[in-house]
Coordinates of C-alpha atoms and ligand atoms in Angstrom, one line a residue:
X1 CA -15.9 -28.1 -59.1
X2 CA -15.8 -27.7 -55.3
X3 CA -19.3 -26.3 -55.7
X4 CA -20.3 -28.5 -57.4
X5 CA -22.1 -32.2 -55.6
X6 CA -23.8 -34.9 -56.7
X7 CA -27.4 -33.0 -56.8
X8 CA -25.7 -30.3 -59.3
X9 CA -24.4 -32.4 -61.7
X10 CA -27.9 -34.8 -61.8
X11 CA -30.2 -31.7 -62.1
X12 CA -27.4 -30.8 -65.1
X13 CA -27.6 -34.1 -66.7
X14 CA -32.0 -33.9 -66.4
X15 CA -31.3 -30.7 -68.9
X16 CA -28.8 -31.8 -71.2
X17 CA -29.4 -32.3 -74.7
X18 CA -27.7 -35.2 -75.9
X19 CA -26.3 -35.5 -79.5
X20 CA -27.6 -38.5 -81.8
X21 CA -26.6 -37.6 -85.4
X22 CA -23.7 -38.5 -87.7
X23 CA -21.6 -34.9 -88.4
X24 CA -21.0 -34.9 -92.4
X25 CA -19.9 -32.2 -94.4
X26 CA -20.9 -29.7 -91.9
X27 CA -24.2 -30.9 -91.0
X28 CA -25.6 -33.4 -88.5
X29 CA -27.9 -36.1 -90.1
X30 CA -29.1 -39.6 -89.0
X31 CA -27.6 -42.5 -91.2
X32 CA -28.5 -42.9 -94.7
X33 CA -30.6 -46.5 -93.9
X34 CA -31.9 -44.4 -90.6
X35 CA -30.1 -47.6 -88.5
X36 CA -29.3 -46.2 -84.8
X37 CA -27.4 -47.9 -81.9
X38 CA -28.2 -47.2 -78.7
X39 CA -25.8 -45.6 -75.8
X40 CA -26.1 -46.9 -72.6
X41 CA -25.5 -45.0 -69.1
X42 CA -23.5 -48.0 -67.3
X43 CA -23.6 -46.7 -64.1
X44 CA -28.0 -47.1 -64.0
X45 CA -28.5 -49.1 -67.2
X46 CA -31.0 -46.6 -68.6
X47 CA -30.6 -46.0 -72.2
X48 CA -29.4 -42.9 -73.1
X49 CA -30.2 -41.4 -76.3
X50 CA -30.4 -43.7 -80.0
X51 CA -27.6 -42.9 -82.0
X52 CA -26.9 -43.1 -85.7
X53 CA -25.2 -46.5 -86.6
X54 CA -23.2 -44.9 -89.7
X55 CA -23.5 -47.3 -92.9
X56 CA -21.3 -47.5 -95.2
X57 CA -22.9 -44.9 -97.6
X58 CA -22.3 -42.8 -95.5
X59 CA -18.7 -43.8 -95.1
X60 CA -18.7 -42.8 -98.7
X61 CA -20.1 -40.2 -98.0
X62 CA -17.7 -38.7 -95.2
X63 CA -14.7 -39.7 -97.5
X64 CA -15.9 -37.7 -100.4
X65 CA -16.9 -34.9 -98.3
X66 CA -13.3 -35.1 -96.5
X67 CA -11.4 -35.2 -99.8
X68 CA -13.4 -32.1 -101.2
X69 CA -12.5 -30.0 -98.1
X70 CA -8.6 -31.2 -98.8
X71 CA -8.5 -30.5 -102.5
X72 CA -10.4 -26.9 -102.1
X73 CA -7.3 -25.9 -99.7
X74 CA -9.4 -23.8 -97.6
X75 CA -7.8 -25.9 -94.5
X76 CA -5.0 -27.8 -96.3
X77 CA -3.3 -24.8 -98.0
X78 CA -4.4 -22.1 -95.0
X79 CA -1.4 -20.4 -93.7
X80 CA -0.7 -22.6 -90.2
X81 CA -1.4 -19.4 -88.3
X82 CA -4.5 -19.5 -89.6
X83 CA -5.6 -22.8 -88.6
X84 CA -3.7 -22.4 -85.6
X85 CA -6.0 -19.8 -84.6
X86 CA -9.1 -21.4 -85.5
X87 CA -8.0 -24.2 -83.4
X88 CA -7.4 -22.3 -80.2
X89 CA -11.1 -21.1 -80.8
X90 CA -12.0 -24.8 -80.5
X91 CA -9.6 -24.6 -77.3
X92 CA -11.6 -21.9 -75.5
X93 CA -15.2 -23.1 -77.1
X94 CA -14.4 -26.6 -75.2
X95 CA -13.7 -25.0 -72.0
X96 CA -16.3 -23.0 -72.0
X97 CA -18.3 -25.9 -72.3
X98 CA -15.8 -27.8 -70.0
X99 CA -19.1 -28.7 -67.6
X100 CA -21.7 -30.0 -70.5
X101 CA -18.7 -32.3 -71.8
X102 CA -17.5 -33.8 -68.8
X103 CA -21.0 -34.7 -68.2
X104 CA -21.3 -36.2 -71.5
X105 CA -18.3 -38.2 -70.9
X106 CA -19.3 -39.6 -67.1
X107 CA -22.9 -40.2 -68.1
X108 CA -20.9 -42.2 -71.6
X109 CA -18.9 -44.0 -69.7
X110 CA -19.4 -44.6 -65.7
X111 CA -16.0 -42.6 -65.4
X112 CA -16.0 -40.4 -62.0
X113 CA -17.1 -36.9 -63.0
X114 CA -14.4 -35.3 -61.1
X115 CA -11.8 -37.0 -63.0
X116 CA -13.8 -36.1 -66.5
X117 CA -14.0 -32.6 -65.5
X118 CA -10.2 -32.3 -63.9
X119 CA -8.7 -34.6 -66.0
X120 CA -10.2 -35.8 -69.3
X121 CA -11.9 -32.2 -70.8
X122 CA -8.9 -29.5 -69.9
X123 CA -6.7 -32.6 -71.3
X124 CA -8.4 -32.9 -74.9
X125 CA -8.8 -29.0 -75.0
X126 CA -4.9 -29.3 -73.7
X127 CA -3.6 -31.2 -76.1
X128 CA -5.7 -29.0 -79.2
X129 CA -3.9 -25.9 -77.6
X130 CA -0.5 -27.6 -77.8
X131 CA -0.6 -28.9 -81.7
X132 CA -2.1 -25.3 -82.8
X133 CA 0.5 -23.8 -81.0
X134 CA 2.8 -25.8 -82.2
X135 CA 2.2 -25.5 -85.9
X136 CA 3.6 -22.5 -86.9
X137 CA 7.3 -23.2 -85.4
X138 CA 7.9 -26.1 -87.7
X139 CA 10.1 -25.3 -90.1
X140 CA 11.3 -27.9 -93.2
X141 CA 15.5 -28.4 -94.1
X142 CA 17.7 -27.7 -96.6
X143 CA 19.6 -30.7 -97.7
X144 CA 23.2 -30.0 -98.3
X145 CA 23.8 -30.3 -101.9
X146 CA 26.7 -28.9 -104.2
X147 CA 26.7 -25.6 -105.1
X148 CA 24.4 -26.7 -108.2
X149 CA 21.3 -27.8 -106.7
X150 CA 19.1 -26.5 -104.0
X151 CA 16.8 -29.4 -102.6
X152 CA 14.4 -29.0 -100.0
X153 CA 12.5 -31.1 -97.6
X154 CA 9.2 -29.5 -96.5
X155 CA 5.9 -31.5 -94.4
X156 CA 2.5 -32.1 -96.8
X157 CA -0.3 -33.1 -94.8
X158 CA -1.5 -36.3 -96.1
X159 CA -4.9 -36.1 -96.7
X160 CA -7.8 -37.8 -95.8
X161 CA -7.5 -39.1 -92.2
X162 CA -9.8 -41.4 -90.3
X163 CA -9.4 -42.2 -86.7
X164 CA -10.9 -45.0 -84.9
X165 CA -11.1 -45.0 -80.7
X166 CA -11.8 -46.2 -77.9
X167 CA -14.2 -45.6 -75.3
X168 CA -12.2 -45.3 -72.0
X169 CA -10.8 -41.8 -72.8
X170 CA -13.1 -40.9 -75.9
X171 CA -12.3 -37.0 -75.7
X172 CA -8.9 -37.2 -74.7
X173 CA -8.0 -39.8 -77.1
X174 CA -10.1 -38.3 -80.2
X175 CA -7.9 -35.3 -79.0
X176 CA -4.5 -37.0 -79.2
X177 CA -5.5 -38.5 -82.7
X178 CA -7.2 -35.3 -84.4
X179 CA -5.2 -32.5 -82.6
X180 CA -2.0 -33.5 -84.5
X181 CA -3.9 -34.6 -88.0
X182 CA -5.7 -30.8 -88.1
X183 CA -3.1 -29.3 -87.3
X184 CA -1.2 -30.2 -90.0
X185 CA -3.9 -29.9 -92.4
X186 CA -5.4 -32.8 -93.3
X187 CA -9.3 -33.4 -93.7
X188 CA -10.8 -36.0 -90.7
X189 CA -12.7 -38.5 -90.6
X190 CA -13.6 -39.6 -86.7
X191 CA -15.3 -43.2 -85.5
X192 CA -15.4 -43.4 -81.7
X193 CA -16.9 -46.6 -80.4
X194 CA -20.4 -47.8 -80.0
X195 CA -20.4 -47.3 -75.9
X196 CA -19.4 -43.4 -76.1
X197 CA -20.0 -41.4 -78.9
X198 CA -21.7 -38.2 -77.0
X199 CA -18.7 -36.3 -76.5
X200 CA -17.4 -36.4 -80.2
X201 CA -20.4 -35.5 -81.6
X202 CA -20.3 -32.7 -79.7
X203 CA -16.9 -31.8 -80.6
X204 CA -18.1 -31.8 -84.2
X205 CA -20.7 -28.7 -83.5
X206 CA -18.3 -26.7 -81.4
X207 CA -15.5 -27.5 -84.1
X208 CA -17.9 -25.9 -86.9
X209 CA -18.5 -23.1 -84.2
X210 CA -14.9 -22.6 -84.3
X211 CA -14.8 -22.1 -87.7
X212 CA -13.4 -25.7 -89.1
X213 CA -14.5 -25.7 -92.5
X214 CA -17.6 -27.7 -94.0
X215 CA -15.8 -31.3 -94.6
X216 CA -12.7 -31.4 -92.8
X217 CA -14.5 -32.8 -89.2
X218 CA -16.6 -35.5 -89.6
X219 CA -17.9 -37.7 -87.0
X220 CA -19.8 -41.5 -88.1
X221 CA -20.6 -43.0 -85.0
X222 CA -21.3 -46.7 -85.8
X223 CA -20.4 -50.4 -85.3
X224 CA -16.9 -51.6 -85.4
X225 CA -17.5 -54.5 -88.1
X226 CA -19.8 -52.1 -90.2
X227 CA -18.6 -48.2 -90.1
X228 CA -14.7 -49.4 -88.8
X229 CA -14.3 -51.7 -91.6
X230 CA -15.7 -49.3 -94.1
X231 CA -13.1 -46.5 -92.7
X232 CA -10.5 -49.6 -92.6
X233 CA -11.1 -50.3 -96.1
X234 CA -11.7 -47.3 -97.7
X235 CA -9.9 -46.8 -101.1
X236 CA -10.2 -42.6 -100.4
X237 CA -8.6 -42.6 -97.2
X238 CA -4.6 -42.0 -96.7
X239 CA -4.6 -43.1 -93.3
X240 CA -5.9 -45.0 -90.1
X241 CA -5.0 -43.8 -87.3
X242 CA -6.1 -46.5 -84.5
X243 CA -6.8 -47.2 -80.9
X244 CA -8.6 -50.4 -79.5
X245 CA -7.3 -53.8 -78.9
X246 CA -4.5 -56.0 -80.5
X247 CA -7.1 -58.1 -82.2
X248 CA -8.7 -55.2 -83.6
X249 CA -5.5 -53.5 -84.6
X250 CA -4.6 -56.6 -86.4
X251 CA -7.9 -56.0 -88.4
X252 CA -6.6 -52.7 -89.8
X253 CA -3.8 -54.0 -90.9
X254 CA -5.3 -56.4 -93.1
X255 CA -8.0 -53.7 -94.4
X256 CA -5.3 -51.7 -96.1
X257 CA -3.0 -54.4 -97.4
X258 CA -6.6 -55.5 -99.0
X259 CA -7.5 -51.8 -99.8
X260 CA -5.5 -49.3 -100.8
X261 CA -2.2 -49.8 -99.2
X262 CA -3.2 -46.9 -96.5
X263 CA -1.0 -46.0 -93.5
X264 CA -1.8 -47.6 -90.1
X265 CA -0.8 -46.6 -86.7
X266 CA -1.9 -48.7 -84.1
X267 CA -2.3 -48.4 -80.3
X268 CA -2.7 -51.1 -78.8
X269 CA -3.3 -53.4 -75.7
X270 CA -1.3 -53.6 -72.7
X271 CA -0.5 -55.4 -69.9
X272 CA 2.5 -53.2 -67.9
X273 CA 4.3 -54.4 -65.2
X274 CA 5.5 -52.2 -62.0
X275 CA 8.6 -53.2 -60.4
X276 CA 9.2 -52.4 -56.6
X277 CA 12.6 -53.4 -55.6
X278 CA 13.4 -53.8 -51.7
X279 CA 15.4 -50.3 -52.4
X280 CA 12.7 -47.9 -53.4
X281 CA 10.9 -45.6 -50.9
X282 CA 7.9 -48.1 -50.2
X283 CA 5.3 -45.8 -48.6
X284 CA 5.4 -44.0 -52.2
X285 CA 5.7 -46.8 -54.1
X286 CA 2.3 -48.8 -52.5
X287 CA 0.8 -45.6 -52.4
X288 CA 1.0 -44.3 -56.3
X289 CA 0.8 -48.1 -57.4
X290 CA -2.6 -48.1 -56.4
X291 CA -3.3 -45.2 -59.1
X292 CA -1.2 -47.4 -61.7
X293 CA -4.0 -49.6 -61.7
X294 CA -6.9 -47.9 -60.2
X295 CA -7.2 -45.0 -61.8
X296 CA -10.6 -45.2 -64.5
X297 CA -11.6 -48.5 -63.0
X298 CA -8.3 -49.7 -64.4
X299 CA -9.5 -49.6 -68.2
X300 CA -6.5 -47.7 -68.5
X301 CA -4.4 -49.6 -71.6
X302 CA -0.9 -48.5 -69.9
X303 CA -2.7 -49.8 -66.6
X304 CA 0.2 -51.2 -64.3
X305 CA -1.8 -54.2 -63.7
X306 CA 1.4 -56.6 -62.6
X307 CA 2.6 -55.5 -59.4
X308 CA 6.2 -57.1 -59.3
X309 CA 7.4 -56.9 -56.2
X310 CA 10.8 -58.1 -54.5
X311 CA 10.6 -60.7 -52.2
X312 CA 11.7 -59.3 -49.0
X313 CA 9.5 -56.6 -49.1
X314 CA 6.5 -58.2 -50.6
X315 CA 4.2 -58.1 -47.1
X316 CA 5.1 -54.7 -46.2
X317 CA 4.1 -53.6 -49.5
X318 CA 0.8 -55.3 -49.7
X319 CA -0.2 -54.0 -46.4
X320 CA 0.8 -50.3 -47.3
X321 CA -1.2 -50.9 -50.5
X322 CA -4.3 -52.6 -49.1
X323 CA -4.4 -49.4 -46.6
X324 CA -4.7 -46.9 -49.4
X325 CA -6.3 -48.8 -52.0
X326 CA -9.2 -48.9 -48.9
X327 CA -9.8 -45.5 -48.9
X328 CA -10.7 -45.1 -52.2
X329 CA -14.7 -44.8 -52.9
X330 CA -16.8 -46.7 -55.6
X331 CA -19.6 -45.8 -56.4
X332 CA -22.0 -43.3 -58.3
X333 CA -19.9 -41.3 -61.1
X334 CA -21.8 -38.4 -60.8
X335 CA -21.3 -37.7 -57.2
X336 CA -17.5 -35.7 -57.2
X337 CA -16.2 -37.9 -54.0
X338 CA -16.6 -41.0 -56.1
X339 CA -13.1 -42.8 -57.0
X340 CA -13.9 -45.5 -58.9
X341 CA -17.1 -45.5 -60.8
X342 CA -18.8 -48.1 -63.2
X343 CA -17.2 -50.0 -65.7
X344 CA -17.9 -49.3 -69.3
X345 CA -20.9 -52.0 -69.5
X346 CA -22.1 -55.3 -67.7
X347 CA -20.2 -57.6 -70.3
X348 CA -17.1 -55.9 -70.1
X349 CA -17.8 -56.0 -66.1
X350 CA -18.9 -59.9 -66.7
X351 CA -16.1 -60.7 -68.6
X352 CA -13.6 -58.8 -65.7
X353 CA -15.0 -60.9 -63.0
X354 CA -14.5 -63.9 -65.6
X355 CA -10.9 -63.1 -65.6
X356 CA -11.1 -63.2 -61.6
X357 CA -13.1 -66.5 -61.0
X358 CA -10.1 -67.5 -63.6
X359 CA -7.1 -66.5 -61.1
X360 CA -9.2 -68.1 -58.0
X361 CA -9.3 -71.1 -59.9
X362 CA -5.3 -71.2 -61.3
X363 CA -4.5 -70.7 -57.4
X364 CA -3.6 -67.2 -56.5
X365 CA -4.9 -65.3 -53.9
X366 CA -7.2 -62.6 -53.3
X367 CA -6.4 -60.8 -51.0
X368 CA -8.7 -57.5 -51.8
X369 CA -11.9 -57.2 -53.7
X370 CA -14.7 -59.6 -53.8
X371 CA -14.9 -62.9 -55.0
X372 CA -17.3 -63.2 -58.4
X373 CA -20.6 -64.8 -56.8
X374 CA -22.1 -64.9 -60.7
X375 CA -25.0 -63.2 -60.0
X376 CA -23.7 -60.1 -60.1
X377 CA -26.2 -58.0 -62.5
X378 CA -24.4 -54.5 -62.3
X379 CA -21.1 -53.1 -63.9
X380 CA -19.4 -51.8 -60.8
X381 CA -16.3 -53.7 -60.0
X382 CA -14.2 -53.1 -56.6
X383 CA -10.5 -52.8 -56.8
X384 CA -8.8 -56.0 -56.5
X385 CA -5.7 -57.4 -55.8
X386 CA -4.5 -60.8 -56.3
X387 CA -1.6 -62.3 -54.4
X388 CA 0.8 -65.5 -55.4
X389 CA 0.6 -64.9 -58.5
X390 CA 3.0 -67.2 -61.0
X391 CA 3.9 -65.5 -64.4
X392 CA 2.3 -68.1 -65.9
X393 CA -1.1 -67.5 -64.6
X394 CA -3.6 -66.0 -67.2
X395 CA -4.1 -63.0 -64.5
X396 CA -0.7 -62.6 -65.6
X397 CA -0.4 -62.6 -69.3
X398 CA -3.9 -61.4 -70.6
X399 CA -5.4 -57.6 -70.3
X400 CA -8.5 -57.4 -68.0
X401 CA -8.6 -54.2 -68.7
X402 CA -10.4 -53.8 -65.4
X403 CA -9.4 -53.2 -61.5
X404 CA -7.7 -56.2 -61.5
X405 CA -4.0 -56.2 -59.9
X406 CA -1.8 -59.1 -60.2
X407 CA 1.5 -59.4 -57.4
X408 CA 3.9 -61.5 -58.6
X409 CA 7.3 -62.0 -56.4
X410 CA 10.9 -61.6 -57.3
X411 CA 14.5 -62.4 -55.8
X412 CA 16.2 -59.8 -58.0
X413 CA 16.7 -57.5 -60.7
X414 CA 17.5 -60.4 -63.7
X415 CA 14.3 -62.0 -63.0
X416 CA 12.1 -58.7 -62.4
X417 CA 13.4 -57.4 -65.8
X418 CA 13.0 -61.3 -67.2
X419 CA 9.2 -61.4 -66.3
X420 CA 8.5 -57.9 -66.6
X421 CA 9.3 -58.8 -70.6
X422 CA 7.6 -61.5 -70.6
X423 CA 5.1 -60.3 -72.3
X424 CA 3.3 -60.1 -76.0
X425 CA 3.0 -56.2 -75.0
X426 CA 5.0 -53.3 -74.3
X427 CA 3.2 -50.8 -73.8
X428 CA 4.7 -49.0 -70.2
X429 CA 6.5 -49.9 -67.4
X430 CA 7.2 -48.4 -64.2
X431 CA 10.3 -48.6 -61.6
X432 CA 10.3 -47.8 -58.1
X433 CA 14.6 -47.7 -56.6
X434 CA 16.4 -45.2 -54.7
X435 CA 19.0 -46.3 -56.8
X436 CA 20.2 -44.4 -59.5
X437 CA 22.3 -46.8 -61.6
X438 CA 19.2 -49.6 -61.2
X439 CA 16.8 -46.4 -62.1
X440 CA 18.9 -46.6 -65.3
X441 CA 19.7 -50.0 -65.9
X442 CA 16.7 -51.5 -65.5
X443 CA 14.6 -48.6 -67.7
X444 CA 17.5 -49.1 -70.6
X445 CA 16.0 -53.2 -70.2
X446 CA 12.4 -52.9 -69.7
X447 CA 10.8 -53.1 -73.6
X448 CA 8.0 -50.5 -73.0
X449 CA 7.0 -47.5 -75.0
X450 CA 7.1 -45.7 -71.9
X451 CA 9.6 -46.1 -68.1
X452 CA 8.0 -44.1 -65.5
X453 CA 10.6 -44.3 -62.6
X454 CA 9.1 -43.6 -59.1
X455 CA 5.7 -43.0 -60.3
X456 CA 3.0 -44.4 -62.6
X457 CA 2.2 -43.5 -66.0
X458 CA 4.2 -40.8 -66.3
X459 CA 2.3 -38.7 -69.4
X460 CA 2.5 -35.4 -71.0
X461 CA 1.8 -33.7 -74.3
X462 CA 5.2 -32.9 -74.4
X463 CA 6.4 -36.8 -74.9
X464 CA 5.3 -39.5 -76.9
X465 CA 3.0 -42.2 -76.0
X466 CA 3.1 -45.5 -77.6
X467 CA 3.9 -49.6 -77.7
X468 CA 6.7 -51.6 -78.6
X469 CA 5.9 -55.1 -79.5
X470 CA 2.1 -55.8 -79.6
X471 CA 1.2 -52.6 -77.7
X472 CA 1.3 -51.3 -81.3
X473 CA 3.7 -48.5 -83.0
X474 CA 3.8 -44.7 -83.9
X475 CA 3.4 -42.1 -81.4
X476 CA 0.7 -40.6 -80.3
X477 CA 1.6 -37.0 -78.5
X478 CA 4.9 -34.5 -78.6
X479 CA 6.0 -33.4 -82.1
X480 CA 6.6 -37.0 -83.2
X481 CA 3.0 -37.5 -83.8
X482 CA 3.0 -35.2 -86.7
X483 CA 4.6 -37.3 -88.8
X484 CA 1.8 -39.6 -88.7
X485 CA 0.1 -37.4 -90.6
X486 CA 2.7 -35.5 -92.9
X487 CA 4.5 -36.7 -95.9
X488 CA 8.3 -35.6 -96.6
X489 CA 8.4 -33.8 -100.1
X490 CA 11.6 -33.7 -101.6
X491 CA 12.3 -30.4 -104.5
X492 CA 15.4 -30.2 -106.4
X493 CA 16.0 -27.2 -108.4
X494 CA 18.5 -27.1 -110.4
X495 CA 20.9 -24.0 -110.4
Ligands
NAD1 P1 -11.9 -52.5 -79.6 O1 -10.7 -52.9 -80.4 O2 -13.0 -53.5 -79.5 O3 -12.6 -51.2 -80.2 C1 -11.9 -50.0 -80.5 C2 -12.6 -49.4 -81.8 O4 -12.5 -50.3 -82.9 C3 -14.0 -49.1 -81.6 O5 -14.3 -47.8 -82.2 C4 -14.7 -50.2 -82.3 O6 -16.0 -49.9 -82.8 C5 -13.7 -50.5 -83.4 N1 -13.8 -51.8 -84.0 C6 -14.2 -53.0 -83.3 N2 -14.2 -54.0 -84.1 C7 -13.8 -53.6 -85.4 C8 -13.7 -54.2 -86.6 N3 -13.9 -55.5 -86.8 N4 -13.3 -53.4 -87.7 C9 -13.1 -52.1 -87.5 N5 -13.3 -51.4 -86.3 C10 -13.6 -52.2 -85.3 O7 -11.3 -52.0 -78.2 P2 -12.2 -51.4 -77.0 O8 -12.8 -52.6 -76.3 O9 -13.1 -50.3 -77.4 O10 -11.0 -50.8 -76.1 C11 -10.2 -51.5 -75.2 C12 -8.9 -51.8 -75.9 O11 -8.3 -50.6 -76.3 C13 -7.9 -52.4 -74.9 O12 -7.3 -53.5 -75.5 C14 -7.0 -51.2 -74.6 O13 -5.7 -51.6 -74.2 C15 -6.9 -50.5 -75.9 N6 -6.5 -49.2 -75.6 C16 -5.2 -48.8 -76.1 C17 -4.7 -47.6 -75.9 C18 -3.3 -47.2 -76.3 O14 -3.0 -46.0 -76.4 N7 -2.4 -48.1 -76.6 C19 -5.5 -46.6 -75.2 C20 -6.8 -47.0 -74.8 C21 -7.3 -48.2 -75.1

């Protein structure tokens, strides 16, 4: 990567050949009513390639295809050291082509290339290595019966599984969702969203290069309301696994209870709060905050975009916070210095700065960034930071889902812990103390999927990642995950 500058990875992206078809049944095809959508590079507005918009025929299609591949047990029944091995093929096939899908991902997306080649690739082709890996060390139980039965309890996989995402980690959260599901055996059936569906289209080739049977990986790129809705309602699908906003997640609730009663796991939005009491080690604190909401141009769902900070310390921590959040550089993704790149599209940028002219106006204060003019035409948004800032406010309570931080004050821990849960979400929360017995109270208080205490965002494959309240439930990540997409079989055999 240190080789590697802004010239190397433009003359990259003037070769690249970007994907555009729908993956089904083993081969790549343009929807069956030939509709496309077209992706857009954020960061320079230029279109990027025209991309099958997935009807629902082909959702039909994908489901049948899916169910075949399940029924023939060619994936399904394979011994887990088999699939295991054909996904860690898919593991070293991704990093070989580590360069060609970070690019895919920046160009996608306006995310800084150095964080999609550092961060978001070896994380997606991480988290494949850790479900194969894991697969065949699961073992099932034996309940304990009298000496006249023998019942066990063994994992199915469940069958058909479709996955809906995002498009601010597409690979790593495609990853997180299919990782667990193939492992385990089921057939998949993957939508990412309309702004960035390069990366898992190309996932679908190098999955078939792998060896992933015909059927079990399919890709429909497509429109929410159209190929979503399909997937949502589908009568052939066992489950949904989901990541996107509340109001979408809401959605997929009401497709199955209309469909066919299909299991829903939802991840959800956030807004998580970051509490800085007077004790914690405040150089650290302002400094890592800054990543807490920075980091991806803060369309980061466990983003720590309220900054609750303890009164007495509240100036020294802005100004340590202002220095650092200073030094980092926006600007072009593809040049590997860049911090913060683009947002994910002008209206998401629009409706970002909407959310700013919105705190002006409610009275807090901004203290960094710049002030919405409305004739802003681009979707690059500087980090900002908004001072006085009432719990109230709509800063406060909605996700911006942008760099956006709110400060709000407290005198001590009963009100931090009261505002931090003040929330429809719950998502993550983060804790900055010296002291141990706060570390712990307040973490054992906070109602967030995950406590990160003296740093931000605290993730690994190893532990799971999910919401409490609105934020959404199930697990994404550690073993937990797979039983989003087992089913618990019960055998009695009488002696
Ligand atoms: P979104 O809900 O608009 O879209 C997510 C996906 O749902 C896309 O693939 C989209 O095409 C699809 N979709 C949209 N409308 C649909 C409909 N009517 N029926 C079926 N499918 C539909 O969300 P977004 O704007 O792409 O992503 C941002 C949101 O995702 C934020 O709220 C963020 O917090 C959340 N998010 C959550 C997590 C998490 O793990 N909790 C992670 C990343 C993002």
């Amino acid at each position: 990567m240190a080789a590697h500058d802004l010239s190397y990875w433009r003359d990259l992206s003037s070769r690249l050949t970007l994907p555009n078809e729908a993956f089904i049944a083993g081969q790549s095809a343009p929807a069956s009513d030939g509709q496309t959508l077209t992706t857009w590079n954020p960061a320079t507005g230029e279109a990027l390639a025209e991309v099958a918009a997935c009807s629902t025929e082909d959702v039909d299609r994908a489901a049948s295809a899916a169910r075949a591949s399940f029924e023939d047990g060619s994936w399904s029944r394979a011994a887990p050291a088999e699939r295991k091995a054909v996904l860690q093929r898919l593991v070293s096939l991704m990093m070989e082509h580590q360069e060609e899908l970070a690019l895919l991902e920046t160009l996608d997306t306006g995310k800084p290339i150095r964080d999609a080649f550092e961060l978001d690739i070896p994380g997606a082709a991480g988290c494949f290595g850790w479900y194969a890996e894991a697969i065949d060390k699961l073992y099932g139980e034996v309940a304990p019966t009298d000496g006249d039965n023998l019942a066990t309890i063994t994992r199915e996989p469940l069958g058909v599984v479709a996955a809906v995402i995002p498009w601010n980690f597409p690979l790593d959260i495609t990853a997180w969702k299919l990782a667990p599901a193939l492992a385990a055996g089921n057939s998949v059936i993957l939508k990412p969203a309309e702004q960035s569906p390069l990366t898992a289209l190309r996932l679908a080739q190098l999955a078939k290069e792998a060896g992933i049977p015909d059927g079990v990986f399919n890709v429909l790129p497509g429109h929410g309301h159209v190929t979503g809705q399909a997937l949502g309602l589908h009568d052939d699908v066992d489950c949904l696994t989901f990541t996107g906003s509340t109001a979408t997640g809401k959605r997929f609730l009401e497709y199955s209870a209309r469909s066919n009663m299909k299991q829903v796991w939802l991840e959800c939005g956030g807004k998580s709060p970051n509490l800085v009491f007077a004790d914690s080690d405040l150089e650290a604190a302002a400094k890592t905050s800054v990543q807490g909401i920075y980091f991806n141009q803060g369309e980061v769902c466990s983003a720590n975009s309220r900054i609750l900070v303890q009164r007495d310390i509240k100036d020294a921590f802005i100004e340590r916070f202002v220095a650092a959040a200073s030094q980092l550089k926006v600007g072009d993704p593809l040049d590997p210095t860049t911090d913060v790149g683009s947002l994910i599209d002008t209206d998401h940028a629009s409706k970002v700065r909407g959310y700013m002219s919105l705190g002006i106006e409610e009275g807090a204060q901004l203290v960094m960034g710049a002030a919405p003019s409305g004739e802003e035409k681009d979707a690059f948004v500087s980090p900002a930071l908004f001072n006085g800032v009432t719990p109230q406010m709509t800063i406060a309570r909605e996700e911006i889902f942008g760099p956006v931080a709110a400060l709000i004050e407290f005198a001590d821990e009963d009100e931090a812990v009261a505002i931090a849960n003040d929330s429809i979400y719950g998502l993550a929360a983060s804790v900055w103390t010296e002291n141990l017995s706060r570390a712990h109270r307040v973490s054992r208080r906070l109602q967030a999927g995950t406590v990160s205490v003296n740093t931000v965002d605290a993730i690994d494959f190893t532990t799971p990642f999910g919401g409490y309240k609105q934020s959404g439930f199930g697990r994404d990540l550690s073993l937990h995950a797979l039983d989003k997409f087992t089913q618990l079989k019960t055998t009695w055999i009488r002696l």
